[in-house]
Amino acid sequence: MYNFTLDQFIHKKVIEINDRYPLFIFEENVTLMIECSWRLRDNETIVVGCSEYNSKETHKKTHKKLLDLLKGQAIQHIECIPPVSDLLIHFSNGLYLELFSNSTEYESWTLADEKGFQLVSAPGGKVCFFE
């Protein structure tokens, strides 16, 4: 189990998603930089995945879909899942963003706020936490 809480991110709304790479910007300067495999799903299917987001042919359409689905949506639940620091975010519209740490060499994702909190999925799925 991890020795930190992510409760401070509950109710933060998505205000923007960078159109070049998956950088989610939430209220109060909360950011989520994604550098790993991810998907947005509902209770039955994958709604948006990183493969089409990262594809030159489908990126623009996929980014618009992702932004349309998540802009203004609030985090209802957020959890860093052991043992390899996958991240699960449940949004107010019922969608789930799942991040899968997938590198032994590079960071997979970083969640940060303007107060100095930083949670990083480090190489190998280890968790680095700064406050």
GROMACS .gro file of N, CA and C in nm:
model
  393
    1MET      N    1   0.084  -0.118   0.000
    1MET     CA    2   0.000   0.000   0.000
    1MET      C    3   0.089   0.125   0.000
    2TYR      N    4   0.037   0.231  -0.056
    2TYR     CA    5   0.114   0.354  -0.064
    2TYR      C    6   0.086   0.445   0.054
    3ASN      N    7   0.181   0.532   0.086
    3ASN     CA    8   0.168   0.621   0.203
    3ASN      C    9   0.132   0.764   0.163
    4PHE      N   10   0.041   0.779   0.069
    4PHE     CA   11  -0.006   0.911   0.029
    4PHE      C   12  -0.154   0.900  -0.005
    5THR      N   13  -0.219   1.014  -0.011
    5THR     CA   14  -0.359   1.019  -0.050
    5THR      C   15  -0.375   1.105  -0.175
    6LEU      N   16  -0.473   1.072  -0.254
    6LEU     CA   17  -0.503   1.151  -0.374
    6LEU      C   18  -0.636   1.223  -0.361
    7ASP      N   19  -0.687   1.229  -0.239
    7ASP     CA   20  -0.818   1.292  -0.215
    7ASP      C   21  -0.823   1.438  -0.259
    8GLN      N   22  -0.710   1.507  -0.259
    8GLN     CA   23  -0.708   1.648  -0.298
    8GLN      C   24  -0.746   1.668  -0.445
    9PHE      N   25  -0.748   1.560  -0.523
    9PHE     CA   26  -0.782   1.571  -0.665
    9PHE      C   27  -0.930   1.544  -0.693
   10ILE      N   28  -1.002   1.494  -0.594
   10ILE     CA   29  -1.146   1.468  -0.610
   10ILE      C   30  -1.217   1.600  -0.641
   11HIS      N   31  -1.308   1.597  -0.734
   11HIS     CA   32  -1.391   1.709  -0.780
   11HIS      C   33  -1.318   1.808  -0.870
   12LYS      N   34  -1.191   1.786  -0.900
   12LYS     CA   35  -1.121   1.873  -0.996
   12LYS      C   36  -1.173   1.840  -1.136
   13LYS      N   37  -1.204   1.945  -1.212
   13LYS     CA   38  -1.259   1.928  -1.346
   13LYS      C   39  -1.152   1.944  -1.453
   14VAL      N   40  -1.165   1.867  -1.559
   14VAL     CA   41  -1.078   1.881  -1.676
   14VAL      C   42  -1.112   2.014  -1.744
   15ILE      N   43  -1.010   2.097  -1.765
   15ILE     CA   44  -1.036   2.222  -1.837
   15ILE      C   45  -0.970   2.223  -1.975
   16GLU      N   46  -0.872   2.136  -1.996
   16GLU     CA   47  -0.805   2.131  -2.127
   16GLU      C   48  -0.728   2.000  -2.140
   17ILE      N   49  -0.709   1.957  -2.263
   17ILE     CA   50  -0.620   1.846  -2.295
   17ILE      C   51  -0.532   1.894  -2.409
   18ASN      N   52  -0.403   1.894  -2.388
   18ASN     CA   53  -0.309   1.941  -2.490
   18ASN      C   54  -0.332   1.864  -2.620
   19ASP      N   55  -0.325   1.930  -2.732
   19ASP     CA   56  -0.355   1.864  -2.859
   19ASP      C   57  -0.234   1.798  -2.924
   20ARG      N   58  -0.119   1.805  -2.863
   20ARG     CA   59  -0.001   1.739  -2.920
   20ARG      C   60   0.034   1.609  -2.850
   21TYR      N   61   0.017   1.605  -2.721
   21TYR     CA   62   0.044   1.484  -2.644
   21TYR      C   63  -0.050   1.485  -2.524
   22PRO      N   64  -0.074   1.370  -2.467
   22PRO     CA   65  -0.173   1.367  -2.359
   22PRO      C   66  -0.125   1.433  -2.229
   23LEU      N   67  -0.153   1.560  -2.220
   23LEU     CA   68  -0.132   1.636  -2.098
   23LEU      C   69  -0.268   1.691  -2.058
   24PHE      N   70  -0.321   1.637  -1.951
   24PHE     CA   71  -0.452   1.679  -1.901
   24PHE      C   72  -0.431   1.794  -1.804
   25ILE      N   73  -0.509   1.899  -1.820
   25ILE     CA   74  -0.503   2.013  -1.730
   25ILE      C   75  -0.637   2.024  -1.660
   26PHE      N   76  -0.631   2.025  -1.528
   26PHE     CA   77  -0.749   2.031  -1.444
   26PHE      C   78  -0.755   2.168  -1.376
   27GLU      N   79  -0.864   2.192  -1.306
   27GLU     CA   80  -0.876   2.314  -1.226
   27GLU      C   81  -0.761   2.324  -1.128
   28GLU      N   82  -0.732   2.446  -1.086
   28GLU     CA   83  -0.629   2.476  -0.985
   28GLU      C   84  -0.491   2.427  -1.025
   29ASN      N   85  -0.461   2.434  -1.155
   29ASN     CA   86  -0.328   2.399  -1.208
   29ASN      C   87  -0.284   2.257  -1.175
   30VAL      N   88  -0.377   2.166  -1.169
   30VAL     CA   89  -0.344   2.024  -1.157
   30VAL      C   90  -0.317   1.972  -1.298
   31THR      N   91  -0.209   1.896  -1.313
   31THR     CA   92  -0.175   1.840  -1.444
   31THR      C   93  -0.149   1.690  -1.434
   32LEU      N   94  -0.180   1.622  -1.542
   32LEU     CA   95  -0.149   1.480  -1.556
   32LEU      C   96  -0.082   1.462  -1.692
   33MET      N   97   0.047   1.430  -1.689
   33MET     CA   98   0.124   1.405  -1.811
   33MET      C   99   0.130   1.254  -1.829
   34ILE      N  100   0.086   1.207  -1.946
   34ILE     CA  101   0.082   1.063  -1.973
   34ILE      C  102   0.188   1.028  -2.075
   35GLU      N  103   0.274   0.932  -2.038
   35GLU     CA  104   0.380   0.886  -2.127
   35GLU      C  105   0.381   0.734  -2.132
   36CYS      N  106   0.262   0.675  -2.126
   36CYS     CA  107   0.249   0.530  -2.124
   36CYS      C  108   0.120   0.491  -2.197
   37SER      N  109   0.091   0.364  -2.198
   37SER     CA  110  -0.034   0.316  -2.256
   37SER      C  111  -0.150   0.359  -2.168
   38TRP      N  112  -0.262   0.392  -2.234
   38TRP     CA  113  -0.380   0.437  -2.160
   38TRP      C  114  -0.504   0.410  -2.243
   39ARG      N  115  -0.617   0.413  -2.174
   39ARG     CA  116  -0.745   0.403  -2.243
   39ARG      C  117  -0.851   0.474  -2.162
   40LEU      N  118  -0.953   0.521  -2.231
   40LEU     CA  119  -1.072   0.577  -2.170
   40LEU      C  120  -1.183   0.478  -2.200
   41ARG      N  121  -1.253   0.433  -2.096
   41ARG     CA  122  -1.356   0.331  -2.116
   41ARG      C  123  -1.481   0.365  -2.038
   42ASP      N  124  -1.590   0.301  -2.078
   42ASP     CA  125  -1.711   0.306  -1.998
   42ASP      C  126  -1.721   0.170  -1.929
   43ASN      N  127  -1.839   0.130  -1.887
   43ASN     CA  128  -1.852   0.002  -1.817
   43ASN      C  129  -1.848  -0.119  -1.909
   44GLU      N  130  -1.849  -0.096  -2.040
   44GLU     CA  131  -1.856  -0.209  -2.133
   44GLU      C  132  -1.748  -0.210  -2.240
   45THR      N  133  -1.704  -0.092  -2.285
   45THR     CA  134  -1.613  -0.088  -2.399
   45THR      C  135  -1.506   0.020  -2.383
   46ILE      N  136  -1.403   0.008  -2.465
   46ILE     CA  137  -1.303   0.114  -2.477
   46ILE      C  138  -1.364   0.224  -2.564
   47VAL      N  139  -1.361   0.346  -2.515
   47VAL     CA  140  -1.418   0.460  -2.586
   47VAL      C  141  -1.311   0.532  -2.667
   48VAL      N  142  -1.193   0.549  -2.609
   48VAL     CA  143  -1.077   0.609  -2.676
   48VAL      C  144  -0.954   0.537  -2.623
   49GLY      N  145  -0.859   0.510  -2.713
   49GLY     CA  146  -0.736   0.445  -2.671
   49GLY      C  147  -0.614   0.520  -2.720
   50CYS      N  148  -0.501   0.490  -2.658
   50CYS     CA  149  -0.378   0.561  -2.693
   50CYS      C  150  -0.330   0.528  -2.833
   51SER      N  151  -0.365   0.412  -2.885
   51SER     CA  152  -0.319   0.377  -3.021
   51SER      C  153  -0.371   0.474  -3.125
   52GLU      N  154  -0.503   0.502  -3.120
   52GLU     CA  155  -0.557   0.597  -3.218
   52GLU      C  156  -0.519   0.741  -3.185
   53TYR      N  157  -0.497   0.771  -3.056
   53TYR     CA  158  -0.453   0.905  -3.018
   53TYR      C  159  -0.312   0.932  -3.073
   54ASN      N  160  -0.228   0.831  -3.070
   54ASN     CA  161  -0.089   0.846  -3.113
   54ASN      C  162  -0.070   0.830  -3.263
   55SER      N  163  -0.172   0.787  -3.334
   55SER     CA  164  -0.163   0.767  -3.479
   55SER      C  165  -0.177   0.899  -3.553
   56LYS      N  166  -0.087   0.923  -3.646
   56LYS     CA  167  -0.092   1.046  -3.725
   56LYS      C  168  -0.225   1.058  -3.801
   57GLU      N  169  -0.276   0.946  -3.848
   57GLU     CA  170  -0.398   0.945  -3.928
   57GLU      C  171  -0.523   0.977  -3.847
   58THR      N  172  -0.527   0.939  -3.721
   58THR     CA  173  -0.650   0.953  -3.641
   58THR      C  174  -0.636   1.046  -3.521
   59HIS      N  175  -0.520   1.106  -3.504
   59HIS     CA  176  -0.495   1.187  -3.384
   59HIS      C  177  -0.593   1.303  -3.369
   60LYS      N  178  -0.611   1.381  -3.473
   60LYS     CA  179  -0.694   1.502  -3.463
   60LYS      C  180  -0.838   1.466  -3.423
   61LYS      N  181  -0.895   1.367  -3.488
   61LYS     CA  182  -1.031   1.322  -3.459
   61LYS      C  183  -1.040   1.266  -3.317
   62THR      N  184  -0.939   1.190  -3.278
   62THR     CA  185  -0.939   1.127  -3.146
   62THR      C  186  -0.923   1.231  -3.036
   63HIS      N  187  -0.837   1.330  -3.059
   63HIS     CA  188  -0.819   1.435  -2.959
   63HIS      C  189  -0.950   1.510  -2.937
   64LYS      N  190  -1.020   1.543  -3.045
   64LYS     CA  191  -1.148   1.613  -3.033
   64LYS      C  192  -1.248   1.528  -2.954
   65LYS      N  193  -1.254   1.400  -2.983
   65LYS     CA  194  -1.345   1.310  -2.912
   65LYS      C  195  -1.312   1.306  -2.764
   66LEU      N  196  -1.183   1.292  -2.733
   66LEU     CA  197  -1.139   1.287  -2.593
   66LEU      C  198  -1.174   1.416  -2.521
   67LEU      N  199  -1.147   1.528  -2.583
   67LEU     CA  200  -1.178   1.658  -2.523
   67LEU      C  201  -1.329   1.676  -2.505
   68ASP      N  202  -1.407   1.638  -2.606
   68ASP     CA  203  -1.553   1.649  -2.596
   68ASP      C  204  -1.608   1.564  -2.482
   69LEU      N  205  -1.550   1.447  -2.462
   69LEU     CA  206  -1.597   1.356  -2.357
   69LEU      C  207  -1.557   1.400  -2.216
   70LEU      N  208  -1.440   1.463  -2.203
   70LEU     CA  209  -1.387   1.489  -2.068
   70LEU      C  210  -1.386   1.635  -2.024
   71LYS      N  211  -1.390   1.729  -2.115
   71LYS     CA  212  -1.386   1.869  -2.073
   71LYS      C  213  -1.506   1.900  -1.983
   72GLY      N  214  -1.477   1.955  -1.866
   72GLY     CA  215  -1.581   1.989  -1.769
   72GLY      C  216  -1.618   1.875  -1.675
   73GLN      N  217  -1.562   1.757  -1.699
   73GLN     CA  218  -1.593   1.643  -1.613
   73GLN      C  219  -1.501   1.644  -1.490
   74ALA      N  220  -1.558   1.609  -1.377
   74ALA     CA  221  -1.485   1.611  -1.250
   74ALA      C  222  -1.437   1.471  -1.212
   75ILE      N  223  -1.325   1.467  -1.144
   75ILE     CA  224  -1.274   1.342  -1.089
   75ILE      C  225  -1.365   1.300  -0.973
   76GLN      N  226  -1.418   1.180  -0.981
   76GLN     CA  227  -1.500   1.125  -0.873
   76GLN      C  228  -1.419   1.034  -0.782
   77HIS      N  229  -1.323   0.964  -0.843
   77HIS     CA  230  -1.237   0.871  -0.770
   77HIS      C  231  -1.104   0.865  -0.844
   78ILE      N  232  -0.995   0.858  -0.769
   78ILE     CA  233  -0.862   0.845  -0.829
   78ILE      C  234  -0.781   0.751  -0.742
   79GLU      N  235  -0.709   0.660  -0.807
   79GLU     CA  236  -0.637   0.558  -0.732
   79GLU      C  237  -0.510   0.517  -0.805
   80CYS      N  238  -0.400   0.512  -0.731
   80CYS     CA  239  -0.275   0.457  -0.781
   80CYS      C  240  -0.272   0.311  -0.737
   81ILE      N  241  -0.264   0.220  -0.833
   81ILE     CA  242  -0.284   0.078  -0.806
   81ILE      C  243  -0.149   0.006  -0.799
   82PRO      N  244  -0.118  -0.054  -0.682
   82PRO     CA  245   0.005  -0.131  -0.669
   82PRO      C  246  -0.009  -0.264  -0.744
   83PRO      N  247   0.098  -0.332  -0.776
   83PRO     CA  248   0.234  -0.301  -0.732
   83PRO      C  249   0.313  -0.216  -0.831
   84VAL      N  250   0.258  -0.187  -0.951
   84VAL     CA  251   0.339  -0.118  -1.052
   84VAL      C  252   0.282   0.018  -1.092
   85SER      N  253   0.219   0.085  -1.002
   85SER     CA  254   0.174   0.224  -1.015
   85SER      C  255   0.090   0.254  -1.140
   86ASP      N  256  -0.005   0.165  -1.168
   86ASP     CA  257  -0.106   0.201  -1.268
   86ASP      C  258  -0.196   0.305  -1.204
   87LEU      N  259  -0.263   0.385  -1.285
   87LEU     CA  260  -0.349   0.491  -1.232
   87LEU      C  261  -0.490   0.475  -1.290
   88LEU      N  262  -0.590   0.489  -1.203
   88LEU     CA  263  -0.730   0.481  -1.242
   88LEU      C  264  -0.800   0.609  -1.199
   89ILE      N  265  -0.868   0.675  -1.293
   89ILE     CA  266  -0.946   0.794  -1.264
   89ILE      C  267  -1.089   0.770  -1.311
   90HIS      N  268  -1.185   0.787  -1.222
   90HIS     CA  269  -1.327   0.774  -1.256
   90HIS      C  270  -1.384   0.915  -1.263
   91PHE      N  271  -1.446   0.948  -1.376
   91PHE     CA  272  -1.500   1.082  -1.398
   91PHE      C  273  -1.650   1.088  -1.371
   92SER      N  274  -1.701   1.209  -1.355
   92SER     CA  275  -1.841   1.232  -1.320
   92SER      C  276  -1.939   1.185  -1.427
   93ASN      N  277  -1.895   1.167  -1.550
   93ASN     CA  278  -1.983   1.116  -1.655
   93ASN      C  279  -1.980   0.964  -1.667
   94GLY      N  280  -1.915   0.898  -1.571
   94GLY     CA  281  -1.912   0.752  -1.569
   94GLY      C  282  -1.797   0.689  -1.645
   95LEU      N  283  -1.712   0.770  -1.709
   95LEU     CA  284  -1.598   0.716  -1.782
   95LEU      C  285  -1.479   0.696  -1.690
   96TYR      N  286  -1.394   0.602  -1.729
   96TYR     CA  287  -1.273   0.569  -1.652
   96TYR      C  288  -1.151   0.590  -1.741
   97LEU      N  289  -1.052   0.661  -1.690
   97LEU     CA  290  -0.924   0.674  -1.756
   97LEU      C  291  -0.828   0.581  -1.685
   98GLU      N  292  -0.771   0.486  -1.760
   98GLU     CA  293  -0.679   0.389  -1.703
   98GLU      C  294  -0.541   0.406  -1.766
   99LEU      N  295  -0.439   0.422  -1.682
   99LEU     CA  296  -0.301   0.435  -1.727
   99LEU      C  297  -0.225   0.312  -1.684
  100PHE      N  298  -0.145   0.257  -1.776
  100PHE     CA  299  -0.072   0.134  -1.751
  100PHE      C  300   0.078   0.161  -1.759
  101SER      N  301   0.145   0.159  -1.645
  101SER     CA  302   0.290   0.178  -1.643
  101SER      C  303   0.352   0.067  -1.727
  102ASN      N  304   0.440   0.105  -1.820
  102ASN     CA  305   0.488   0.004  -1.914
  102ASN      C  306   0.635   0.018  -1.954
  103SER      N  307   0.716   0.075  -1.868
  103SER     CA  308   0.856   0.093  -1.905
  103SER      C  309   0.950   0.064  -1.788
  104THR      N  310   1.062   0.003  -1.821
  104THR     CA  311   1.167  -0.017  -1.722
  104THR      C  312   1.272   0.093  -1.730
  105GLU      N  313   1.263   0.177  -1.832
  105GLU     CA  314   1.363   0.281  -1.856
  105GLU      C  315   1.312   0.423  -1.833
  106TYR      N  316   1.180   0.445  -1.849
  106TYR     CA  317   1.127   0.581  -1.849
  106TYR      C  318   1.010   0.596  -1.753
  107GLU      N  319   0.982   0.720  -1.717
  107GLU     CA  320   0.863   0.749  -1.636
  107GLU      C  321   0.740   0.723  -1.721
  108SER      N  322   0.632   0.677  -1.657
  108SER     CA  323   0.509   0.646  -1.730
  108SER      C  324   0.408   0.760  -1.723
  109TRP      N  325   0.397   0.824  -1.610
  109TRP     CA  326   0.304   0.936  -1.594
  109TRP      C  327   0.344   1.019  -1.474
  110THR      N  328   0.297   1.144  -1.472
  110THR     CA  329   0.323   1.236  -1.361
  110THR      C  330   0.196   1.313  -1.330
  111LEU      N  331   0.156   1.311  -1.204
  111LEU     CA  332   0.042   1.387  -1.155
  111LEU      C  333   0.096   1.494  -1.062
  112ALA      N  334   0.061   1.620  -1.087
  112ALA     CA  335   0.120   1.729  -1.008
  112ALA      C  336   0.017   1.839  -0.983
  113ASP      N  337   0.043   1.917  -0.878
  113ASP     CA  338  -0.039   2.036  -0.852
  113ASP      C  339   0.051   2.155  -0.825
  114GLU      N  340  -0.009   2.272  -0.814
  114GLU     CA  341   0.068   2.395  -0.798
  114GLU      C  342   0.129   2.411  -0.659
  115LYS      N  343   0.091   2.326  -0.564
  115LYS     CA  344   0.142   2.336  -0.428
  115LYS      C  345   0.269   2.254  -0.408
  116GLY      N  346   0.317   2.188  -0.512
  116GLY     CA  347   0.440   2.111  -0.502
  116GLY      C  348   0.420   1.962  -0.493
  117PHE      N  349   0.295   1.916  -0.485
  117PHE     CA  350   0.268   1.773  -0.486
  117PHE      C  351   0.305   1.718  -0.622
  118GLN      N  352   0.378   1.606  -0.622
  118GLN     CA  353   0.412   1.540  -0.747
  118GLN      C  354   0.418   1.390  -0.722
  119LEU      N  355   0.342   1.318  -0.802
  119LEU     CA  356   0.341   1.172  -0.796
  119LEU      C  357   0.385   1.122  -0.933
  120VAL      N  358   0.491   1.042  -0.935
  120VAL     CA  359   0.550   0.997  -1.060
  120VAL      C  360   0.553   0.845  -1.064
  121SER      N  361   0.508   0.790  -1.175
  121SER     CA  362   0.527   0.648  -1.200
  121SER      C  363   0.665   0.635  -1.265
  122ALA      N  364   0.761   0.596  -1.184
  122ALA     CA  365   0.901   0.592  -1.225
  122ALA      C  366   0.931   0.463  -1.302
  123PRO      N  367   1.051   0.452  -1.360
  123PRO     CA  368   1.087   0.331  -1.433
  123PRO      C  369   1.062   0.205  -1.350
  124GLY      N  370   1.011   0.104  -1.418
  124GLY     CA  371   0.983  -0.023  -1.351
  124GLY      C  372   0.853  -0.021  -1.272
  125GLY      N  373   0.779   0.088  -1.276
  125GLY     CA  374   0.653   0.096  -1.204
  125GLY      C  375   0.666   0.138  -1.060
  126LYS      N  376   0.786   0.179  -1.021
  126LYS     CA  377   0.804   0.229  -0.884
  126LYS      C  378   0.734   0.365  -0.871
  127VAL      N  379   0.696   0.398  -0.749
  127VAL     CA  380   0.628   0.525  -0.724
  127VAL      C  381   0.725   0.623  -0.659
  128CYS      N  382   0.731   0.744  -0.712
  128CYS     CA  383   0.806   0.852  -0.648
  128CYS      C  384   0.706   0.959  -0.609
  129PHE      N  385   0.712   1.001  -0.485
  129PHE     CA  386   0.616   1.095  -0.430
  129PHE      C  387   0.690   1.213  -0.370
  130PHE      N  388   0.653   1.334  -0.411
  130PHE     CA  389   0.715   1.455  -0.360
  130PHE      C  390   0.607   1.549  -0.311
  131GLU      N  391   0.636   1.620  -0.203
  131GLU     CA  392   0.542   1.716  -0.149
  131GLU      C  393   0.609   1.847  -0.117
   0.00000   0.00000   0.00000
